[in-house]
Amino acid sequence: MTKSALQTARATYVPKVPAALRGAVKATEGEYTQSAADQEDIKRLFPNTYGMPIITFEKSNDKKALPAVNAGVILSGGQAPGGHNVIAGLFDGLKAINKDSRLYGFILGPGGLIEHKYMELTAGIIDSYRNTGGFDMIGSGRTKLETEEQFDKGLEILKELGISALVIIGGDDSNTNACVLAEYYKSTGAGVQVIGCPKTIDGDLKNRQIETSFGFDTACKVYSEVIGNIERDCNSAQKYWHFIKLMGRSASHIALECALQTQPNICIISEEVEDRNMSLDDIVTYIASIVAKRAEAGDNFGTALIPEGLIEFVPAMKRLIAELNDYLAKHDAEFKMIKKSEQRTYIISKLTKENSELYASLPEGVARQLTLDRDPHGNVQVSLIETEKLLSEMVGKKLSEWKKAGKYSGKFSALHHFFGYEGRCAAPSNYDADYCYSLGYTASCLIASGKTGYMSSIRNTTAPADKWIAGGIPVTMMMNMERRHGEVKPVIQKALVKLDGAPFKAFAARRDEWALTTAYVYPGPIQYFGPTEVCDEPTKTLQLEQEHS
Ligand code: FBP
């Protein structure tokens, strides 16, 4: 395979690891744990894996040989930079336990386990993927592992390959399912341990024990590089407003981190929109006011960051989408009979007054999107809505009204961008390369210690890597009961942006200044070689959170 010069050089990078992981380790048990909430329910649902202690790994002088282990690994959900290093760390850790240990990768996500599609990951394969982005070593998928039938089917292949431990690398849902699987295999005496690893660029799998999910660091650095480049272009030509939508599903962590790195004129935070009960018109008025104020100073340009999930957090839009979901679920056939040109009028006539007025006020494209593209659960796929275009179109309309009323006299010309996929498979930053390798290696230590139902954890990651703390957190500790698709289920709590958290407060304290002055910061591309303060800097989010913890 032809490689770029950078790929060749980067392949030789040796990830930095916590000092404790350089040699034999011993597991130290901390206090027994409780779930984040709903303790009685979670305890009842996880009788075998509830309440286990937090584990910390420390250096050991015990050189006792351990038996070989056969382990399996699965990549689950959206790609995130560093996945290959988790697998490399796991592989090296298993070989350190015993050189005859073997690692099998299940192909294209959890589906590979159920369909018995796998490959043995040999040293040659692992070496060719060290420090690379992507999940293409074994592929990923979004099949949910949730039924006993799937668990039993998976067990057949695990038994056939002599696998006694399975590592699931995924987000909150995949780790919830990993915990259910751990409980099931323990309760049935299947003899298979299950360990999770925290993955997602969205940054919404974190809590007091898990500092961050891997991939967030690299993805935010890639987006911030490009946002910085756009800001510089914007400030050079001084003629466009750039509306930039950023991936991240529901949570606005990515938008917030990119704002902290690049200091744009505007960044909307969905969680704040919901908290303040803001309407779409409130958001549009906020943006238009900044455009108008900058125009007064002769600055007819700017940058605005918009989180992907915004629409779902506008309370009025949430109500409209809920009524549309219900109505179309019941009257789908009737709706499909209506001529395309008459569908908008039809919907307006069927909704309640508030929702009908809001629907009527939406631009044609967005209104149509809300009646199409439903997911398998019958919900609108809000991430497909071009929120950046919706907002700029509505801002343009408001500015024209203000112009007529003599309240605004600038020029408004908007350009649109969506950054998401371009960051998910980037070569991992030093932070993610080191963090991921350590997470994988720690997973092997949890396996060797006989643990199941744990998530691999690396803490203290704003310190130099040799001071990082490796260990395991019982997954039940992160759980609570939530209503999902009409059913109350045990799930890992999703971490949204906290409005009383240090990252949001740091942003809120500066945003008015950034709105009117042009205070852009140009972070430049990720650096893989060079001084540690350039190459190893963690995200602003993590730095601020750790400073204030
Ligand atoms: P995960 O939660 O699986 O890590 O997904 C991350 C993500 O990139 C989201 O930010 C985005 O909304 C979604 O995946 C896109 O999904 P898909 O890859 O299926 O298009």
Short mmCIF file of C-alpha atoms in Angstrom, two decimals, residues 122-536:
data_model
loop_
_atom_site.label_atom_id
_atom_site.label_comp_id
_atom_site.label_asym_id
_atom_site.label_seq_id
_atom_site.Cartn_x
_atom_site.Cartn_y
_atom_site.Cartn_z
CA THR A 122 -1.69 -10.60 13.76
CA ALA A 123 1.38 -8.48 14.57
CA GLY A 124 1.77 -7.60 10.86
CA ILE A 125 -1.78 -6.27 10.61
CA ILE A 126 -1.54 -4.34 13.88
CA ASP A 127 1.80 -2.76 12.89
CA SER A 128 0.43 -1.47 9.61
CA TYR A 129 -2.35 0.45 11.43
CA ARG A 130 -0.45 1.95 14.38
CA ASN A 131 -1.19 5.69 14.86
CA THR A 132 -3.52 5.80 11.84
CA GLY A 133 -7.01 7.28 11.74
CA GLY A 134 -10.14 5.42 10.68
CA PHE A 135 -11.72 2.16 11.72
CA ASP A 136 -10.86 0.32 8.50
CA MET A 137 -8.69 -2.34 10.16
CA ILE A 138 -11.90 -4.26 10.96
CA GLY A 139 -14.65 -1.74 10.12
CA SER A 140 -17.50 -0.49 12.31
CA GLY A 141 -21.29 -0.70 12.33
CA ARG A 142 -24.39 0.41 14.21
CA THR A 143 -26.10 -2.96 14.86
CA LYS A 144 -27.40 -2.85 18.44
CA LEU A 145 -26.38 -5.81 20.60
CA GLU A 146 -29.42 -6.05 22.86
CA THR A 147 -31.30 -9.34 22.68
CA GLU A 148 -30.50 -12.62 24.38
CA GLU A 149 -30.81 -14.33 21.02
CA GLN A 150 -27.96 -12.12 19.71
CA PHE A 151 -25.90 -12.74 22.85
CA ASP A 152 -26.30 -16.53 22.47
CA LYS A 153 -25.46 -16.38 18.77
CA GLY A 154 -22.33 -14.37 19.62
CA LEU A 155 -21.36 -16.87 22.30
CA GLU A 156 -21.28 -19.68 19.72
CA ILE A 157 -18.40 -18.03 17.82
CA LEU A 158 -16.65 -16.90 21.01
CA LYS A 159 -16.63 -20.52 22.22
CA GLU A 160 -15.49 -21.80 18.84
CA LEU A 161 -12.49 -19.43 18.89
CA GLY A 162 -11.76 -20.02 22.57
CA ILE A 163 -12.37 -16.31 23.30
CA SER A 164 -12.79 -15.56 27.00
CA ALA A 165 -12.88 -11.74 26.82
CA LEU A 166 -14.57 -9.27 24.51
CA VAL A 167 -13.66 -5.58 24.25
CA ILE A 168 -16.38 -3.29 22.87
CA ILE A 169 -15.18 0.13 21.72
CA GLY A 170 -18.18 2.44 21.50
CA GLY A 171 -20.26 5.37 22.74
CA ASP A 172 -22.83 5.55 25.56
CA ASP A 173 -25.33 3.20 23.92
CA SER A 174 -22.72 0.60 22.92
CA ASN A 175 -21.21 0.63 26.40
CA THR A 176 -24.67 0.29 27.94
CA ASN A 177 -25.18 -2.77 25.74
CA ALA A 178 -21.69 -4.04 26.68
CA CYS A 179 -22.77 -3.92 30.31
CA VAL A 180 -26.00 -5.80 29.59
CA LEU A 181 -23.91 -8.41 27.75
CA ALA A 182 -21.42 -8.64 30.66
CA GLU A 183 -24.30 -9.22 33.08
CA TYR A 184 -25.86 -11.86 30.81
CA TYR A 185 -22.61 -13.79 30.27
CA LYS A 186 -21.88 -13.68 34.00
CA SER A 187 -25.39 -14.76 35.00
CA THR A 188 -25.36 -17.66 32.53
CA GLY A 189 -21.82 -18.77 33.44
CA ALA A 190 -20.72 -18.28 29.82
CA GLY A 191 -17.13 -17.63 30.88
CA VAL A 192 -16.69 -14.49 28.76
CA GLN A 193 -15.61 -11.17 30.27
CA VAL A 194 -16.84 -7.96 28.61
CA ILE A 195 -14.88 -4.69 28.81
CA GLY A 196 -15.89 -1.31 27.28
CA CYS A 197 -13.83 1.60 25.92
CA PRO A 198 -15.18 5.19 25.69
CA LYS A 199 -15.34 6.33 22.06
CA THR A 200 -17.09 9.19 20.26
CA ILE A 201 -16.06 12.46 18.67
CA ASP A 202 -19.24 13.96 20.18
CA GLY A 203 -17.61 14.16 23.64
CA ASP A 204 -20.90 13.23 25.33
CA LEU A 205 -19.62 10.07 27.05
CA LYS A 206 -17.92 11.56 30.07
CA ASN A 207 -18.54 11.83 33.77
CA ARG A 208 -16.63 12.12 37.01
CA GLN A 209 -14.75 8.92 36.24
CA ILE A 210 -14.33 9.09 32.46
CA GLU A 211 -12.62 12.41 31.59
CA THR A 212 -13.33 12.33 27.89
CA SER A 213 -14.22 10.01 25.03
CA PHE A 214 -11.46 9.38 22.54
CA GLY A 215 -11.57 11.11 19.16
CA PHE A 216 -13.02 14.36 20.55
CA ASP A 217 -9.54 15.90 20.80
CA THR A 218 -8.48 15.16 17.21
CA ALA A 219 -11.86 15.90 15.61
CA CYS A 220 -12.10 19.29 17.34
CA LYS A 221 -8.54 20.12 16.29
CA VAL A 222 -9.33 19.30 12.66
CA TYR A 223 -12.52 21.41 12.68
CA SER A 224 -10.75 24.25 14.51
CA GLU A 225 -7.97 24.27 11.94
CA VAL A 226 -10.47 24.70 9.11
CA ILE A 227 -12.62 27.20 11.03
CA GLY A 228 -9.45 29.23 11.68
CA ASN A 229 -8.61 29.10 7.97
CA ILE A 230 -12.12 30.29 7.12
CA GLU A 231 -11.85 33.08 9.70
CA ARG A 232 -8.61 34.25 8.14
CA ASP A 233 -10.13 34.15 4.66
CA CYS A 234 -13.17 35.97 6.02
CA ASN A 235 -11.02 38.67 7.62
CA SER A 236 -8.95 39.02 4.43
CA ALA A 237 -11.81 39.55 1.98
CA GLN A 238 -14.23 41.08 4.52
CA LYS A 239 -17.31 40.32 2.43
CA TYR A 240 -18.93 37.11 3.67
CA TRP A 241 -20.70 35.77 6.72
CA HIS A 242 -19.76 32.08 7.14
CA PHE A 243 -22.37 29.81 8.77
CA ILE A 244 -20.61 26.64 9.91
CA LYS A 245 -22.56 23.64 11.18
CA LEU A 246 -20.57 21.22 13.34
CA MET A 247 -21.26 17.54 14.02
CA GLY A 248 -21.88 16.29 17.52
CA ARG A 249 -25.38 14.81 17.53
CA SER A 250 -27.40 16.31 20.43
CA ALA A 251 -24.62 17.76 22.57
CA SER A 252 -22.82 21.02 21.68
CA HIS A 253 -19.40 20.00 23.09
CA ILE A 254 -17.74 20.14 19.66
CA ALA A 255 -19.15 23.60 18.82
CA LEU A 256 -18.12 24.89 22.26
CA GLU A 257 -14.59 23.49 22.04
CA CYS A 258 -14.13 24.90 18.51
CA ALA A 259 -15.38 28.29 19.75
CA LEU A 260 -12.86 28.24 22.59
CA GLN A 261 -10.11 27.41 20.09
CA THR A 262 -11.04 29.89 17.34
CA GLN A 263 -13.01 32.76 18.99
CA PRO A 264 -15.68 33.19 16.29
CA ASN A 265 -18.19 36.07 16.29
CA ILE A 266 -21.09 33.76 17.13
CA CYS A 267 -21.48 30.26 18.53
CA ILE A 268 -24.90 28.91 19.44
CA ILE A 269 -25.03 26.34 22.26
CA SER A 270 -28.13 24.13 22.02
CA GLU A 271 -28.27 23.41 25.75
CA GLU A 272 -28.49 27.17 26.45
CA VAL A 273 -31.23 27.60 23.84
CA GLU A 274 -33.30 24.98 25.64
CA ASP A 275 -32.53 26.36 29.09
CA ARG A 276 -33.60 29.86 28.08
CA ASN A 277 -36.65 28.56 26.23
CA MET A 278 -35.50 30.43 23.11
CA SER A 279 -37.57 30.34 19.94
CA LEU A 280 -36.14 30.11 16.44
CA ASP A 281 -36.93 33.82 16.10
CA ASP A 282 -34.95 34.60 19.27
CA ILE A 283 -31.90 32.85 17.81
CA VAL A 284 -32.34 34.63 14.47
CA THR A 285 -32.72 38.00 16.22
CA TYR A 286 -29.57 37.33 18.27
CA ILE A 287 -27.54 36.55 15.14
CA ALA A 288 -29.04 39.42 13.11
CA SER A 289 -28.28 41.91 15.90
CA ILE A 290 -24.61 40.94 15.83
CA VAL A 291 -24.55 41.18 12.02
CA ALA A 292 -26.13 44.65 12.26
CA LYS A 293 -23.79 45.88 15.00
CA ARG A 294 -20.73 44.70 13.09
CA ALA A 295 -22.11 46.40 9.96
CA GLU A 296 -22.36 49.70 11.87
CA ALA A 297 -18.59 49.45 12.42
CA GLY A 298 -18.14 48.70 8.69
CA ASP A 299 -17.58 44.95 9.27
CA ASN A 300 -19.92 43.16 6.87
CA PHE A 301 -18.35 39.78 7.60
CA GLY A 302 -18.17 37.21 10.34
CA THR A 303 -18.28 33.56 11.39
CA ALA A 304 -21.06 31.74 13.19
CA LEU A 305 -20.81 28.19 14.59
CA ILE A 306 -24.01 26.13 14.75
CA PRO A 307 -24.24 22.75 16.55
CA GLU A 308 -25.76 19.90 14.55
CA GLY A 309 -28.53 19.12 17.06
CA LEU A 310 -29.76 22.70 17.53
CA ILE A 311 -33.25 22.24 16.08
CA GLU A 312 -34.13 19.55 18.64
CA PHE A 313 -33.31 21.93 21.48
CA VAL A 314 -35.57 24.79 20.36
CA PRO A 315 -38.55 23.98 22.59
CA ALA A 316 -41.15 25.13 20.04
CA MET A 317 -39.48 23.11 17.24
CA LYS A 318 -39.36 20.09 19.54
CA ARG A 319 -43.14 20.36 20.01
CA LEU A 320 -43.69 20.80 16.26
CA ILE A 321 -41.51 17.77 15.43
CA ALA A 322 -43.30 15.66 18.07
CA GLU A 323 -46.73 16.52 16.62
CA LEU A 324 -45.49 15.91 13.07
CA ASN A 325 -44.05 12.51 14.12
CA ASP A 326 -47.36 11.48 15.65
CA TYR A 327 -49.51 12.86 12.86
CA LEU A 328 -47.48 11.36 10.02
CA ALA A 329 -47.15 8.00 11.80
CA LYS A 330 -50.97 7.78 11.82
CA HIS A 331 -51.72 9.40 8.45
CA ASP A 332 -48.70 8.40 6.37
CA ALA A 333 -50.73 6.80 3.57
CA GLU A 334 -53.11 9.77 3.32
CA PHE A 335 -50.17 12.24 3.29
CA LYS A 336 -48.42 10.35 0.50
CA MET A 337 -51.53 10.70 -1.71
CA ILE A 338 -51.33 14.52 -1.55
CA LYS A 339 -49.64 16.25 -4.50
CA LYS A 340 -46.17 17.54 -3.57
CA SER A 341 -47.14 21.13 -4.33
CA GLU A 342 -50.06 20.89 -1.87
CA GLN A 343 -48.35 19.04 0.98
CA ARG A 344 -47.29 22.18 2.85
CA THR A 345 -50.83 23.60 2.87
CA TYR A 346 -52.16 20.19 3.92
CA ILE A 347 -49.79 19.99 6.92
CA ILE A 348 -50.55 23.59 7.94
CA SER A 349 -54.27 22.73 8.01
CA LYS A 350 -53.75 19.64 10.21
CA LEU A 351 -51.53 20.94 13.01
CA THR A 352 -52.49 22.72 16.21
CA LYS A 353 -52.42 26.54 15.99
CA GLU A 354 -48.95 27.10 17.53
CA ASN A 355 -47.29 24.34 15.50
CA SER A 356 -49.12 25.29 12.33
CA GLU A 357 -47.91 28.91 12.56
CA LEU A 358 -44.33 27.83 13.20
CA TYR A 359 -44.46 25.34 10.31
CA ALA A 360 -45.85 28.03 8.00
CA SER A 361 -42.99 30.37 8.94
CA LEU A 362 -40.27 27.87 7.96
CA PRO A 363 -38.47 28.14 4.62
CA GLU A 364 -39.81 25.70 2.00
CA GLY A 365 -36.77 23.34 2.09
CA VAL A 366 -36.79 22.88 5.86
CA ALA A 367 -40.56 22.46 5.99
CA ARG A 368 -40.26 19.70 3.39
CA GLN A 369 -37.36 18.04 5.24
CA LEU A 370 -39.53 17.78 8.35
CA THR A 371 -42.06 15.67 6.49
CA LEU A 372 -39.50 13.38 4.83
CA ASP A 373 -36.49 11.29 5.84
CA ARG A 374 -37.77 9.51 8.96
CA ASP A 375 -35.54 7.05 10.78
CA PRO A 376 -36.60 3.45 11.58
CA HIS A 377 -38.32 4.71 14.76
CA GLY A 378 -40.43 7.18 12.76
CA ASN A 379 -38.53 10.28 13.89
CA VAL A 380 -37.35 13.15 11.72
CA GLN A 381 -33.62 12.86 11.07
CA VAL A 382 -32.77 16.30 12.39
CA SER A 383 -29.08 15.98 11.50
CA LEU A 384 -30.09 16.06 7.84
CA ILE A 385 -31.72 19.47 8.30
CA GLU A 386 -29.48 22.16 6.93
CA THR A 387 -29.69 24.34 10.03
CA GLU A 388 -26.87 26.58 8.83
CA LYS A 389 -28.91 27.46 5.72
CA LEU A 390 -32.16 27.75 7.65
CA LEU A 391 -30.63 30.27 10.05
CA SER A 392 -28.82 32.34 7.43
CA GLU A 393 -31.96 32.49 5.28
CA MET A 394 -34.03 33.65 8.26
CA VAL A 395 -31.34 36.16 9.32
CA GLY A 396 -31.29 37.53 5.74
CA LYS A 397 -35.07 37.99 5.86
CA LYS A 398 -34.92 39.78 9.22
CA LEU A 399 -32.15 42.09 8.02
CA SER A 400 -34.22 43.04 4.95
CA GLU A 401 -37.11 43.97 7.26
CA TRP A 402 -34.75 46.02 9.42
CA LYS A 403 -33.37 47.69 6.30
CA LYS A 404 -36.87 48.75 5.24
CA ALA A 405 -37.46 50.09 8.74
CA GLY A 406 -34.18 52.05 8.55
CA LYS A 407 -32.60 50.02 11.35
CA TYR A 408 -29.84 48.42 9.26
CA SER A 409 -27.83 49.51 6.27
CA GLY A 410 -25.13 46.86 5.80
CA LYS A 411 -24.53 44.09 3.25
CA PHE A 412 -25.21 40.47 4.13
CA SER A 413 -23.82 37.72 1.97
CA ALA A 414 -23.74 34.23 3.52
CA LEU A 415 -21.72 31.08 2.78
CA HIS A 416 -22.38 27.67 4.33
CA HIS A 417 -20.25 24.77 5.58
CA PHE A 418 -20.81 21.51 7.41
CA PHE A 419 -17.84 19.89 9.18
CA GLY A 420 -18.28 16.37 10.48
CA TYR A 421 -17.03 13.44 8.45
CA GLU A 422 -13.74 15.23 7.63
CA GLY A 423 -12.67 14.99 11.28
CA ARG A 424 -13.79 11.50 12.24
CA CYS A 425 -10.97 9.54 10.60
CA ALA A 426 -8.06 11.98 10.89
CA ALA A 427 -4.73 10.57 12.10
CA PRO A 428 -4.99 10.82 15.90
CA SER A 429 -3.32 13.75 17.65
CA ASN A 430 -0.64 12.83 20.19
CA TYR A 431 -3.30 13.12 22.88
CA ASP A 432 -5.62 10.63 21.18
CA ALA A 433 -2.75 8.35 20.06
CA ASP A 434 -1.48 8.14 23.66
CA TYR A 435 -4.91 8.07 25.32
CA CYS A 436 -6.24 5.36 22.99
CA TYR A 437 -3.18 3.14 23.24
CA SER A 438 -3.35 3.42 27.04
CA LEU A 439 -7.11 2.64 27.04
CA GLY A 440 -6.48 -0.51 24.99
CA TYR A 441 -3.52 -1.60 27.12
CA THR A 442 -5.59 -1.01 30.28
CA ALA A 443 -8.39 -3.15 28.82
CA SER A 444 -5.87 -6.03 28.62
CA CYS A 445 -4.97 -5.46 32.31
CA LEU A 446 -8.68 -5.60 33.25
CA ILE A 447 -8.93 -8.88 31.32
CA ALA A 448 -5.87 -10.30 33.07
CA SER A 449 -7.39 -9.31 36.44
CA GLY A 450 -10.55 -11.29 35.60
CA LYS A 451 -12.83 -8.22 35.49
CA THR A 452 -16.10 -7.93 33.58
CA GLY A 453 -18.66 -5.12 33.22
CA TYR A 454 -15.90 -2.49 33.48
CA MET A 455 -14.98 0.42 31.23
CA SER A 456 -11.29 1.00 30.65
CA SER A 457 -10.33 4.34 32.16
CA ILE A 458 -7.37 6.70 31.97
CA ARG A 459 -7.50 9.73 34.26
CA ASN A 460 -5.44 12.84 35.01
CA THR A 461 -4.84 13.31 31.28
CA THR A 462 -4.02 17.02 31.41
CA ALA A 463 -0.79 16.01 33.21
CA PRO A 464 2.16 14.47 31.34
CA ALA A 465 1.33 10.90 30.27
CA ASP A 466 3.57 9.14 32.77
CA LYS A 467 1.37 10.61 35.53
CA TRP A 468 -1.86 9.35 33.98
CA ILE A 469 -3.88 6.94 36.13
CA ALA A 470 -4.97 3.67 34.52
CA GLY A 471 -7.86 1.63 35.85
CA GLY A 472 -11.41 0.42 35.39
CA ILE A 473 -14.82 1.88 36.22
CA PRO A 474 -17.86 -0.40 36.70
CA VAL A 475 -20.25 0.54 33.89
CA THR A 476 -23.26 0.26 36.23
CA MET A 477 -21.77 3.23 38.14
CA MET A 478 -22.55 5.51 35.17
CA MET A 479 -26.13 4.33 34.74
CA ASN A 480 -29.61 5.63 35.43
CA MET A 481 -33.10 4.81 34.18
CA GLU A 482 -34.33 6.83 31.19
CA ARG A 483 -37.28 6.74 28.82
CA ARG A 484 -36.02 5.71 25.36
CA HIS A 485 -38.43 4.99 22.49
CA GLY A 486 -41.35 4.72 24.87
CA GLU A 487 -39.66 2.32 27.35
CA VAL A 488 -37.87 3.01 30.65
CA LYS A 489 -34.39 1.46 30.32
CA PRO A 490 -31.07 1.37 32.19
CA VAL A 491 -28.63 3.57 30.23
CA ILE A 492 -25.35 5.42 30.70
CA GLN A 493 -26.23 9.09 31.26
CA LYS A 494 -25.47 11.19 28.16
CA ALA A 495 -23.35 14.21 29.07
CA LEU A 496 -24.67 17.43 27.54
CA VAL A 497 -22.89 20.81 27.89
CA LYS A 498 -23.27 22.00 31.49
CA LEU A 499 -24.19 25.67 31.65
CA ASP A 500 -22.57 25.94 35.06
CA GLY A 501 -19.43 24.13 33.84
CA ALA A 502 -16.08 25.90 33.36
CA PRO A 503 -15.91 25.54 29.51
CA PHE A 504 -19.31 27.19 28.95
CA LYS A 505 -18.60 29.89 31.54
CA ALA A 506 -15.25 30.70 29.87
CA PHE A 507 -17.05 31.03 26.52
CA ALA A 508 -19.95 33.07 27.92
CA ALA A 509 -17.52 35.51 29.56
CA ARG A 510 -15.85 36.35 26.23
CA ARG A 511 -18.52 35.91 23.56
CA ASP A 512 -19.81 39.53 23.53
CA GLU A 513 -16.27 40.77 22.95
CA TRP A 514 -15.68 38.18 20.19
CA ALA A 515 -19.00 39.17 18.56
CA LEU A 516 -18.01 42.74 17.87
CA THR A 517 -14.23 42.71 17.68
CA THR A 518 -12.48 40.44 15.22
CA ALA A 519 -10.55 38.36 17.73
CA TYR A 520 -10.10 35.24 15.63
CA VAL A 521 -7.51 32.63 16.63
CA TYR A 522 -5.95 30.48 13.91
CA PRO A 523 -4.96 27.15 15.54
CA GLY A 524 -3.35 25.70 12.39
CA PRO A 525 -3.06 21.97 11.61
CA ILE A 526 -2.46 19.24 14.17
CA GLN A 527 1.29 18.89 14.77
CA TYR A 528 2.67 15.39 15.18
CA PHE A 529 6.33 16.36 15.57
CA GLY A 530 7.75 19.20 17.62
CA PRO A 531 7.67 20.74 21.07
CA THR A 532 5.32 19.18 23.61
CA GLU A 533 3.36 22.42 24.20
CA VAL A 534 2.44 22.38 20.49
CA CYS A 535 1.93 18.64 20.00
CA ASP A 536 0.48 17.38 23.29
#
